[in-house]
Amino acid sequence: MEKEENKRALIVGIFIALGVVIFVVGIFTLGGQQSIFKKTFHVTAVFDDVAGLKKGNNVWFSGVKVGTISDVKFTGQSQVEVQMSIDNNVQSYIHSNAGAKISSDGLIGNKIIVIDGGSPQAPMIADGDMVQTNKQLSTDDIMKTLQKNNENLLAITTDFKKISTNIVKGKGLVGALMTDSVMALKFRSIVNNLNATTVSTQKVASSLNHFSDKLNTKGGLTDKLLTDTSVFNQLKASVEQLKQTTASANKLAESLNHSGANLEHATGKLNTADNILGILLNDPKGAAKLQSTLNYLNESSIKLNDDLEAAQHNFLLKGFFKDKAKKEAAQKNTTPAQ
């Protein structure tokens, strides 16, 4: 009987000891998860919307859990202040300009706070500091954005459906090109002409480049005009001479014009009947009379020559003409040869 009671007491003691051990292990495990037995520092952040964040949720830094949410309370107007307990071991990696944002532990997991370290130039964060907050899109905002994108996509597909229908029916330029072979051939011809024009333009540009290179050749006329002042002065003198020549030519042209006017005046006189040439050219009767007069004069001169010849043979005047002939012969002999 006594042995059975001792056995029962031993079993009960073992179970009690196991329970105590399990209880202690559980306390240390939960305490480790909640950072109860670790040295921590506290920071705060103020959010407009915590999206379901609550006390006890985790704080993450660079993908590592470094603390927990110690308190969530309202402050100001429609704002929520979140207090965080963070392990002292990571304090040196977090700076005063660090930021905090609300995220999710997985796709549909609990809400968490993610802290970025800030810039290394800033001082280390201190206990009681307030970190900046970055607005994070909530699930509702994401759903609204997706809904808007769906509406835009629906509108785009509707418009594309209308466009494709018109193209199939041959409406518009694209539809005409796809359904009208004549139009397609014309469009292809236009494209070929544009290609040919492009090739020609390239050739012209190449020729212009070659021409400009020739102009810029050292020792050429253009180079001398731009760099050699003596060549420029010679060209300037040539231009001045050309101006003088042009002025002389103008004066000569004026003289010729004046002579032409005089010649025209003289020609006009020939067309009138107030002078001998005008009568000969324009008055047939006067020209006939003048011709008759000249004929008479000619006949008279012939008769006069005959009379003079007869007078030379006349015995009364024959001595006079002989003496005259002798004087002329003697004068010719005495005249020295040239």
mmCIF file of C-alpha atoms in Angstrom:
data_model
loop_
_atom_site.group_PDB
_atom_site.id
_atom_site.type_symbol
_atom_site.label_atom_id
_atom_site.label_comp_id
_atom_site.label_asym_id
_atom_site.label_seq_id
_atom_site.Cartn_x
_atom_site.Cartn_y
_atom_site.Cartn_z
ATOM 1 C CA MET A 1 0.000 0.000 0.000
ATOM 2 C CA GLU A 2 2.761 2.360 0.965
ATOM 3 C CA LYS A 3 4.685 1.436 -2.167
ATOM 4 C CA GLU A 4 1.724 2.288 -4.392
ATOM 5 C CA GLU A 5 1.325 5.705 -2.784
ATOM 6 C CA ASN A 6 5.023 6.434 -3.212
ATOM 7 C CA LYS A 7 4.808 5.379 -6.839
ATOM 8 C CA ARG A 8 1.795 7.612 -7.431
ATOM 9 C CA ALA A 9 3.563 10.556 -5.711
ATOM 10 C CA LEU A 10 6.652 10.018 -7.877
ATOM 11 C CA ILE A 11 4.591 10.046 -11.071
ATOM 12 C CA VAL A 12 2.764 13.173 -9.964
ATOM 13 C CA GLY A 13 6.073 14.867 -9.153
ATOM 14 C CA ILE A 14 7.486 13.991 -12.539
ATOM 15 C CA PHE A 15 4.450 15.472 -14.324
ATOM 16 C CA ILE A 16 4.650 18.602 -12.169
ATOM 17 C CA ALA A 17 8.359 19.001 -12.955
ATOM 18 C CA LEU A 18 7.716 18.534 -16.677
ATOM 19 C CA GLY A 19 4.923 21.106 -16.508
ATOM 20 C CA VAL A 20 7.171 23.604 -14.789
ATOM 21 C CA VAL A 21 9.917 23.041 -17.344
ATOM 22 C CA ILE A 22 7.480 23.458 -20.238
ATOM 23 C CA PHE A 23 6.057 26.616 -18.626
ATOM 24 C CA VAL A 24 9.498 28.142 -18.162
ATOM 25 C CA VAL A 25 10.553 27.268 -21.721
ATOM 26 C CA GLY A 26 7.325 28.764 -23.049
ATOM 27 C CA ILE A 27 7.855 31.948 -21.098
ATOM 28 C CA PHE A 28 11.407 32.352 -22.387
ATOM 29 C CA THR A 29 10.304 31.504 -25.929
ATOM 30 C CA LEU A 30 7.479 34.038 -25.942
ATOM 31 C CA GLY A 31 9.679 36.519 -24.179
ATOM 32 C CA GLY A 32 12.317 36.099 -26.823
ATOM 33 C CA GLN A 33 9.783 36.610 -29.589
ATOM 34 C CA GLN A 34 8.375 39.702 -27.918
ATOM 35 C CA SER A 35 11.831 40.992 -26.939
ATOM 36 C CA ILE A 36 10.824 41.048 -23.280
ATOM 37 C CA PHE A 37 14.201 40.074 -21.999
ATOM 38 C CA LYS A 38 16.242 42.137 -24.484
ATOM 39 C CA LYS A 39 17.404 45.707 -24.101
ATOM 40 C CA THR A 40 15.401 47.909 -26.427
ATOM 41 C CA PHE A 41 14.950 51.565 -27.366
ATOM 42 C CA HIS A 42 11.666 53.182 -28.335
ATOM 43 C CA VAL A 43 10.749 55.275 -31.370
ATOM 44 C CA THR A 44 7.421 56.565 -32.626
ATOM 45 C CA ALA A 45 5.808 57.178 -36.002
ATOM 46 C CA VAL A 46 2.566 58.935 -36.942
ATOM 47 C CA PHE A 47 0.407 57.540 -39.761
ATOM 48 C CA ASP A 48 -2.794 58.802 -41.359
ATOM 49 C CA ASP A 49 -3.965 55.202 -41.790
ATOM 50 C CA VAL A 50 -2.418 52.113 -40.151
ATOM 51 C CA ALA A 51 -4.428 49.692 -42.346
ATOM 52 C CA GLY A 52 -5.163 47.230 -39.492
ATOM 53 C CA LEU A 53 -1.802 47.476 -37.702
ATOM 54 C CA LYS A 54 -2.145 46.491 -34.029
ATOM 55 C CA LYS A 55 -0.131 46.113 -30.866
ATOM 56 C CA GLY A 56 2.273 43.163 -30.924
ATOM 57 C CA ASN A 57 2.908 43.220 -34.671
ATOM 58 C CA ASN A 58 6.512 43.013 -35.797
ATOM 59 C CA VAL A 59 9.010 45.660 -36.866
ATOM 60 C CA TRP A 60 11.422 44.715 -39.690
ATOM 61 C CA PHE A 61 14.721 46.226 -40.778
ATOM 62 C CA SER A 62 16.606 44.985 -43.869
ATOM 63 C CA GLY A 63 14.490 41.810 -43.906
ATOM 64 C CA VAL A 64 15.167 41.007 -40.215
ATOM 65 C CA LYS A 65 12.685 41.264 -37.351
ATOM 66 C CA VAL A 66 14.185 43.788 -34.916
ATOM 67 C CA GLY A 67 11.249 44.741 -32.702
ATOM 68 C CA THR A 68 7.537 44.858 -32.025
ATOM 69 C CA ILE A 69 4.687 47.352 -31.879
ATOM 70 C CA SER A 70 4.346 48.346 -28.233
ATOM 71 C CA ASP A 71 1.361 50.677 -28.537
ATOM 72 C CA VAL A 72 -1.100 52.081 -31.096
ATOM 73 C CA LYS A 73 -3.140 55.176 -30.176
ATOM 74 C CA PHE A 74 -4.885 58.128 -31.801
ATOM 75 C CA THR A 75 -3.231 61.544 -31.837
ATOM 76 C CA GLY A 76 -4.076 64.826 -33.489
ATOM 77 C CA GLN A 77 -6.848 64.877 -36.120
ATOM 78 C CA SER A 78 -7.463 61.463 -37.695
ATOM 79 C CA GLN A 79 -3.875 60.397 -37.107
ATOM 80 C CA VAL A 80 -2.491 57.325 -35.357
ATOM 81 C CA GLU A 81 0.701 57.227 -33.316
ATOM 82 C CA VAL A 82 2.569 53.943 -33.335
ATOM 83 C CA GLN A 83 5.191 53.210 -30.684
ATOM 84 C CA MET A 84 7.879 50.656 -31.484
ATOM 85 C CA SER A 85 10.333 48.742 -29.307
ATOM 86 C CA ILE A 86 13.522 47.983 -31.244
ATOM 87 C CA ASP A 87 16.530 45.905 -30.242
ATOM 88 C CA ASN A 88 19.536 47.952 -29.129
ATOM 89 C CA ASN A 89 21.819 45.842 -31.334
ATOM 90 C CA VAL A 90 20.537 47.539 -34.525
ATOM 91 C CA GLN A 91 20.446 51.092 -33.152
ATOM 92 C CA SER A 92 23.834 51.942 -34.656
ATOM 93 C CA TYR A 93 22.532 51.036 -38.153
ATOM 94 C CA ILE A 94 19.456 53.266 -37.979
ATOM 95 C CA HIS A 95 19.907 57.013 -38.480
ATOM 96 C CA SER A 96 17.814 60.008 -37.490
ATOM 97 C CA ASN A 97 16.432 60.507 -41.020
ATOM 98 C CA ALA A 98 15.180 56.915 -41.220
ATOM 99 C CA GLY A 99 11.694 56.279 -42.595
ATOM 100 C CA ALA A 100 8.950 53.825 -41.706
ATOM 101 C CA LYS A 101 6.175 52.358 -43.827
ATOM 102 C CA ILE A 102 3.381 49.836 -43.295
ATOM 103 C CA SER A 103 3.654 46.586 -45.222
ATOM 104 C CA SER A 104 2.327 43.032 -45.024
ATOM 105 C CA ASP A 105 3.946 39.834 -43.808
ATOM 106 C CA GLY A 106 3.379 37.982 -47.075
ATOM 107 C CA LEU A 107 0.551 38.581 -49.559
ATOM 108 C CA ILE A 108 -2.332 38.392 -47.022
ATOM 109 C CA GLY A 109 -0.357 38.170 -43.748
ATOM 110 C CA ASN A 110 -0.328 40.418 -40.694
ATOM 111 C CA LYS A 111 0.579 44.063 -41.029
ATOM 112 C CA ILE A 112 4.135 44.997 -40.125
ATOM 113 C CA ILE A 113 6.299 48.124 -40.066
ATOM 114 C CA VAL A 114 9.377 48.225 -42.277
ATOM 115 C CA ILE A 115 12.141 50.677 -41.360
ATOM 116 C CA ASP A 116 14.858 51.903 -43.729
ATOM 117 C CA GLY A 117 18.155 52.985 -42.231
ATOM 118 C CA GLY A 118 18.401 56.512 -43.670
ATOM 119 C CA SER A 119 21.596 58.122 -44.941
ATOM 120 C CA PRO A 120 24.930 57.263 -43.296
ATOM 121 C CA GLN A 121 25.793 60.975 -42.986
ATOM 122 C CA ALA A 122 22.942 61.525 -40.506
ATOM 123 C CA PRO A 123 23.519 60.883 -36.784
ATOM 124 C CA MET A 124 22.391 57.652 -35.101
ATOM 125 C CA ILE A 125 18.763 57.501 -34.009
ATOM 126 C CA ALA A 126 18.146 58.064 -30.296
ATOM 127 C CA ASP A 127 15.626 56.685 -27.831
ATOM 128 C CA GLY A 128 12.311 58.532 -28.121
ATOM 129 C CA ASP A 129 12.944 59.914 -31.627
ATOM 130 C CA MET A 130 10.161 60.149 -34.210
ATOM 131 C CA VAL A 131 10.824 58.598 -37.584
ATOM 132 C CA GLN A 132 9.438 59.827 -40.855
ATOM 133 C CA THR A 133 6.577 57.937 -42.464
ATOM 134 C CA ASN A 134 6.141 56.968 -46.103
ATOM 135 C CA LYS A 135 2.624 56.628 -47.425
ATOM 136 C CA GLN A 136 1.937 53.089 -48.574
ATOM 137 C CA LEU A 137 -0.809 52.139 -50.953
ATOM 138 C CA SER A 138 -3.507 50.214 -49.171
ATOM 139 C CA THR A 139 -5.315 47.223 -50.573
ATOM 140 C CA ASP A 140 -8.302 49.436 -51.340
ATOM 141 C CA ASP A 141 -6.078 51.893 -53.219
ATOM 142 C CA ILE A 142 -4.563 49.035 -55.165
ATOM 143 C CA MET A 143 -8.008 47.683 -56.004
ATOM 144 C CA LYS A 144 -9.172 51.133 -57.110
ATOM 145 C CA THR A 145 -6.112 51.457 -59.341
ATOM 146 C CA LEU A 146 -6.733 48.008 -60.800
ATOM 147 C CA GLN A 147 -10.359 48.902 -61.406
ATOM 148 C CA LYS A 148 -9.339 52.098 -63.197
ATOM 149 C CA ASN A 149 -6.821 50.172 -65.270
ATOM 150 C CA ASN A 150 -9.512 47.653 -66.159
ATOM 151 C CA GLU A 151 -11.813 50.460 -67.304
ATOM 152 C CA ASN A 152 -9.035 51.976 -69.422
ATOM 153 C CA LEU A 153 -8.211 48.576 -70.886
ATOM 154 C CA LEU A 154 -11.882 48.041 -71.725
ATOM 155 C CA ALA A 155 -12.031 51.421 -73.486
ATOM 156 C CA ILE A 156 -8.843 50.620 -75.427
ATOM 157 C CA THR A 157 -10.108 47.227 -76.533
ATOM 158 C CA THR A 158 -13.460 48.774 -77.542
ATOM 159 C CA ASP A 159 -11.707 51.392 -79.671
ATOM 160 C CA PHE A 160 -9.406 48.776 -81.150
ATOM 161 C CA LYS A 161 -12.434 46.662 -82.022
ATOM 162 C CA LYS A 162 -13.997 49.611 -83.868
ATOM 163 C CA ILE A 163 -10.746 50.322 -85.686
ATOM 164 C CA SER A 164 -10.273 46.691 -86.715
ATOM 165 C CA THR A 165 -13.886 46.570 -87.933
ATOM 166 C CA ASN A 166 -13.363 49.671 -90.080
ATOM 167 C CA ILE A 167 -10.126 48.233 -91.453
ATOM 168 C CA VAL A 168 -11.879 44.998 -92.416
ATOM 169 C CA LYS A 169 -14.650 47.011 -94.111
ATOM 170 C CA GLY A 170 -12.039 48.989 -96.054
ATOM 171 C CA LYS A 171 -12.696 52.294 -94.336
ATOM 172 C CA GLY A 172 -9.905 54.794 -93.808
ATOM 173 C CA LEU A 173 -6.435 54.838 -95.324
ATOM 174 C CA VAL A 174 -5.276 51.603 -93.694
ATOM 175 C CA GLY A 175 -8.450 49.804 -94.718
ATOM 176 C CA ALA A 176 -8.158 51.115 -98.268
ATOM 177 C CA LEU A 177 -4.543 49.994 -98.458
ATOM 178 C CA MET A 178 -5.457 46.536 -97.232
ATOM 179 C CA THR A 179 -8.523 46.054 -99.422
ATOM 180 C CA ASP A 180 -7.916 48.230 -102.516
ATOM 181 C CA SER A 181 -5.074 46.839 -104.614
ATOM 182 C CA VAL A 182 -4.948 49.975 -106.793
ATOM 183 C CA MET A 183 -4.546 52.175 -103.766
ATOM 184 C CA ALA A 184 -1.859 49.863 -102.432
ATOM 185 C CA LEU A 185 0.036 50.089 -105.718
ATOM 186 C CA LYS A 186 -0.205 53.888 -105.674
ATOM 187 C CA PHE A 187 1.025 54.004 -102.110
ATOM 188 C CA ARG A 188 3.889 51.689 -103.004
ATOM 189 C CA SER A 189 4.764 53.960 -105.933
ATOM 190 C CA ILE A 190 4.787 56.962 -103.593
ATOM 191 C CA VAL A 191 7.087 55.133 -101.213
ATOM 192 C CA ASN A 192 9.417 54.221 -104.082
ATOM 193 C CA ASN A 193 9.474 57.845 -105.234
ATOM 194 C CA LEU A 194 10.280 58.960 -101.703
ATOM 195 C CA ASN A 195 13.114 56.446 -101.570
ATOM 196 C CA ALA A 196 14.455 57.714 -104.886
ATOM 197 C CA THR A 197 14.175 61.298 -103.640
ATOM 198 C CA THR A 198 16.045 60.341 -100.498
ATOM 199 C CA VAL A 199 18.831 58.782 -102.542
ATOM 200 C CA SER A 200 19.026 61.880 -104.750
ATOM 201 C CA THR A 201 19.113 64.110 -101.696
ATOM 202 C CA GLN A 202 21.956 62.081 -100.280
ATOM 203 C CA LYS A 203 23.860 62.427 -103.548
ATOM 204 C CA VAL A 204 23.266 66.193 -103.590
ATOM 205 C CA ALA A 205 24.421 66.437 -99.979
ATOM 206 C CA SER A 206 27.519 64.430 -100.830
ATOM 207 C CA SER A 207 28.226 66.681 -103.808
ATOM 208 C CA LEU A 208 27.780 69.773 -101.651
ATOM 209 C CA ASN A 209 30.165 68.343 -99.086
ATOM 210 C CA HIS A 210 32.703 67.629 -101.809
ATOM 211 C CA PHE A 211 32.245 71.148 -103.192
ATOM 212 C CA SER A 212 32.675 72.695 -99.742
ATOM 213 C CA ASP A 213 35.817 70.616 -99.228
ATOM 214 C CA LYS A 214 37.139 71.943 -102.547
ATOM 215 C CA LEU A 215 36.357 75.508 -101.459
ATOM 216 C CA ASN A 216 38.195 74.945 -98.204
ATOM 217 C CA THR A 217 41.267 73.473 -99.951
ATOM 218 C CA LYS A 218 44.446 75.214 -98.883
ATOM 219 C CA GLY A 219 45.760 77.481 -101.639
ATOM 220 C CA GLY A 220 42.460 77.664 -103.536
ATOM 221 C CA LEU A 221 40.764 80.878 -104.668
ATOM 222 C CA THR A 222 38.283 80.877 -101.792
ATOM 223 C CA ASP A 223 41.037 80.255 -99.247
ATOM 224 C CA LYS A 224 43.090 83.094 -100.722
ATOM 225 C CA LEU A 225 40.112 85.451 -100.727
ATOM 226 C CA LEU A 226 39.463 84.678 -97.072
ATOM 227 C CA THR A 227 43.058 84.641 -95.847
ATOM 228 C CA ASP A 228 45.295 86.497 -98.377
ATOM 229 C CA THR A 229 44.725 90.272 -98.254
ATOM 230 C CA SER A 230 46.843 90.905 -101.378
ATOM 231 C CA VAL A 231 44.554 88.723 -103.510
ATOM 232 C CA PHE A 232 41.550 90.540 -102.092
ATOM 233 C CA ASN A 233 43.105 93.931 -102.894
ATOM 234 C CA GLN A 234 43.873 92.792 -106.459
ATOM 235 C CA LEU A 235 40.305 91.617 -106.899
ATOM 236 C CA LYS A 236 39.075 94.923 -105.509
ATOM 237 C CA ALA A 237 41.280 96.850 -107.986
ATOM 238 C CA SER A 238 39.961 94.710 -110.847
ATOM 239 C CA VAL A 239 36.421 95.538 -109.823
ATOM 240 C CA GLU A 240 37.246 99.256 -109.801
ATOM 241 C CA GLN A 241 38.759 98.961 -113.301
ATOM 242 C CA LEU A 242 35.672 97.118 -114.450
ATOM 243 C CA LYS A 243 33.537 99.952 -113.086
ATOM 244 C CA GLN A 244 35.626 102.514 -115.010
ATOM 245 C CA THR A 245 35.390 100.430 -118.176
ATOM 246 C CA THR A 246 31.649 100.203 -117.737
ATOM 247 C CA ALA A 247 31.428 103.990 -117.329
ATOM 248 C CA SER A 248 33.475 104.491 -120.507
ATOM 249 C CA ALA A 249 31.258 102.033 -122.338
ATOM 250 C CA ASN A 250 28.213 103.979 -121.152
ATOM 251 C CA LYS A 251 29.697 107.215 -122.463
ATOM 252 C CA LEU A 252 30.507 105.544 -125.791
ATOM 253 C CA ALA A 253 26.968 104.211 -125.956
ATOM 254 C CA GLU A 254 25.643 107.737 -125.334
ATOM 255 C CA SER A 255 27.870 109.074 -128.135
ATOM 256 C CA LEU A 256 26.671 106.343 -130.452
ATOM 257 C CA ASN A 257 23.101 107.161 -129.520
ATOM 258 C CA HIS A 258 23.752 110.846 -130.329
ATOM 259 C CA SER A 259 25.358 109.888 -133.647
ATOM 260 C CA GLY A 260 22.466 107.613 -134.341
ATOM 261 C CA ALA A 261 20.095 110.495 -133.682
ATOM 262 C CA ASN A 262 22.036 112.684 -136.138
ATOM 263 C CA LEU A 263 22.037 109.872 -138.692
ATOM 264 C CA GLU A 264 18.334 109.417 -138.154
ATOM 265 C CA HIS A 265 17.859 113.172 -138.681
ATOM 266 C CA ALA A 266 19.896 113.002 -141.896
ATOM 267 C CA THR A 267 17.917 109.989 -143.031
ATOM 268 C CA GLY A 268 14.753 111.940 -142.326
ATOM 269 C CA LYS A 269 16.062 114.721 -144.539
ATOM 270 C CA LEU A 270 16.489 112.199 -147.362
ATOM 271 C CA ASN A 271 12.805 111.399 -147.032
ATOM 272 C CA THR A 272 11.835 115.066 -147.691
ATOM 273 C CA ALA A 273 11.809 116.997 -150.976
ATOM 274 C CA ASP A 274 13.443 120.224 -149.737
ATOM 275 C CA ASN A 275 16.993 119.181 -150.747
ATOM 276 C CA ILE A 276 18.738 117.780 -153.812
ATOM 277 C CA LEU A 277 19.120 114.241 -152.494
ATOM 278 C CA GLY A 278 15.544 114.260 -151.221
ATOM 279 C CA ILE A 279 14.375 115.391 -154.694
ATOM 280 C CA LEU A 280 16.409 112.668 -156.363
ATOM 281 C CA LEU A 281 15.015 110.021 -153.990
ATOM 282 C CA ASN A 282 11.440 111.184 -153.562
ATOM 283 C CA ASP A 283 10.496 113.450 -156.598
ATOM 284 C CA PRO A 284 10.650 111.550 -159.901
ATOM 285 C CA LYS A 285 9.809 114.613 -161.972
ATOM 286 C CA GLY A 286 12.435 116.767 -160.296
ATOM 287 C CA ALA A 287 14.943 113.939 -160.640
ATOM 288 C CA ALA A 288 14.139 113.746 -164.384
ATOM 289 C CA LYS A 289 14.612 117.509 -164.785
ATOM 290 C CA LEU A 290 17.891 117.389 -162.901
ATOM 291 C CA GLN A 291 19.023 114.463 -165.062
ATOM 292 C CA SER A 292 18.079 116.413 -168.195
ATOM 293 C CA THR A 293 20.022 119.435 -166.953
ATOM 294 C CA LEU A 294 23.082 117.313 -166.290
ATOM 295 C CA ASN A 295 22.787 115.863 -169.768
ATOM 296 C CA TYR A 296 22.694 119.359 -171.245
ATOM 297 C CA LEU A 297 25.711 120.385 -169.200
ATOM 298 C CA ASN A 298 27.566 117.306 -170.368
ATOM 299 C CA GLU A 299 26.765 118.024 -174.035
ATOM 300 C CA SER A 300 27.771 121.668 -173.550
ATOM 301 C CA SER A 301 31.105 120.662 -172.002
ATOM 302 C CA ILE A 302 31.767 118.337 -174.930
ATOM 303 C CA LYS A 303 30.977 121.110 -177.430
ATOM 304 C CA LEU A 304 33.150 123.531 -175.426
ATOM 305 C CA ASN A 305 36.034 121.070 -175.573
ATOM 306 C CA ASP A 306 35.585 120.816 -179.329
ATOM 307 C CA ASP A 307 35.556 124.594 -179.661
ATOM 308 C CA LEU A 308 38.735 124.902 -177.566
ATOM 309 C CA GLU A 309 40.421 122.239 -179.673
ATOM 310 C CA ALA A 310 39.430 124.150 -182.827
ATOM 311 C CA ALA A 311 40.678 127.378 -181.299
ATOM 312 C CA GLN A 312 44.091 125.818 -180.670
ATOM 313 C CA HIS A 313 44.394 125.058 -184.381
ATOM 314 C CA ASN A 314 43.271 128.509 -185.408
ATOM 315 C CA PHE A 315 46.123 130.506 -186.929
ATOM 316 C CA LEU A 316 45.248 133.545 -184.833
ATOM 317 C CA LEU A 317 45.602 131.729 -181.514
ATOM 318 C CA LYS A 318 48.080 129.062 -182.583
ATOM 319 C CA GLY A 319 51.103 131.151 -181.569
ATOM 320 C CA PHE A 320 49.611 131.764 -178.092
ATOM 321 C CA PHE A 321 49.148 128.081 -177.375
ATOM 322 C CA LYS A 322 52.687 127.228 -178.665
ATOM 323 C CA ASP A 323 54.279 129.826 -176.379
ATOM 324 C CA LYS A 324 52.248 128.479 -173.432
ATOM 325 C CA ALA A 325 53.377 124.915 -174.186
ATOM 326 C CA LYS A 326 57.035 125.981 -174.341
ATOM 327 C CA LYS A 327 56.785 127.761 -170.979
ATOM 328 C CA GLU A 328 55.211 124.732 -169.385
ATOM 329 C CA ALA A 329 57.957 122.457 -170.803
ATOM 330 C CA ALA A 330 60.696 124.804 -169.617
ATOM 331 C CA GLN A 331 59.124 125.051 -166.144
ATOM 332 C CA LYS A 332 58.915 121.247 -165.971
ATOM 333 C CA ASN A 333 62.596 120.914 -166.920
ATOM 334 C CA THR A 334 63.743 123.490 -164.345
ATOM 335 C CA THR A 335 61.714 121.886 -161.529
ATOM 336 C CA PRO A 336 64.054 119.587 -159.463
ATOM 337 C CA ALA A 337 63.127 115.942 -159.233
ATOM 338 C CA GLN A 338 61.398 114.972 -155.984
#
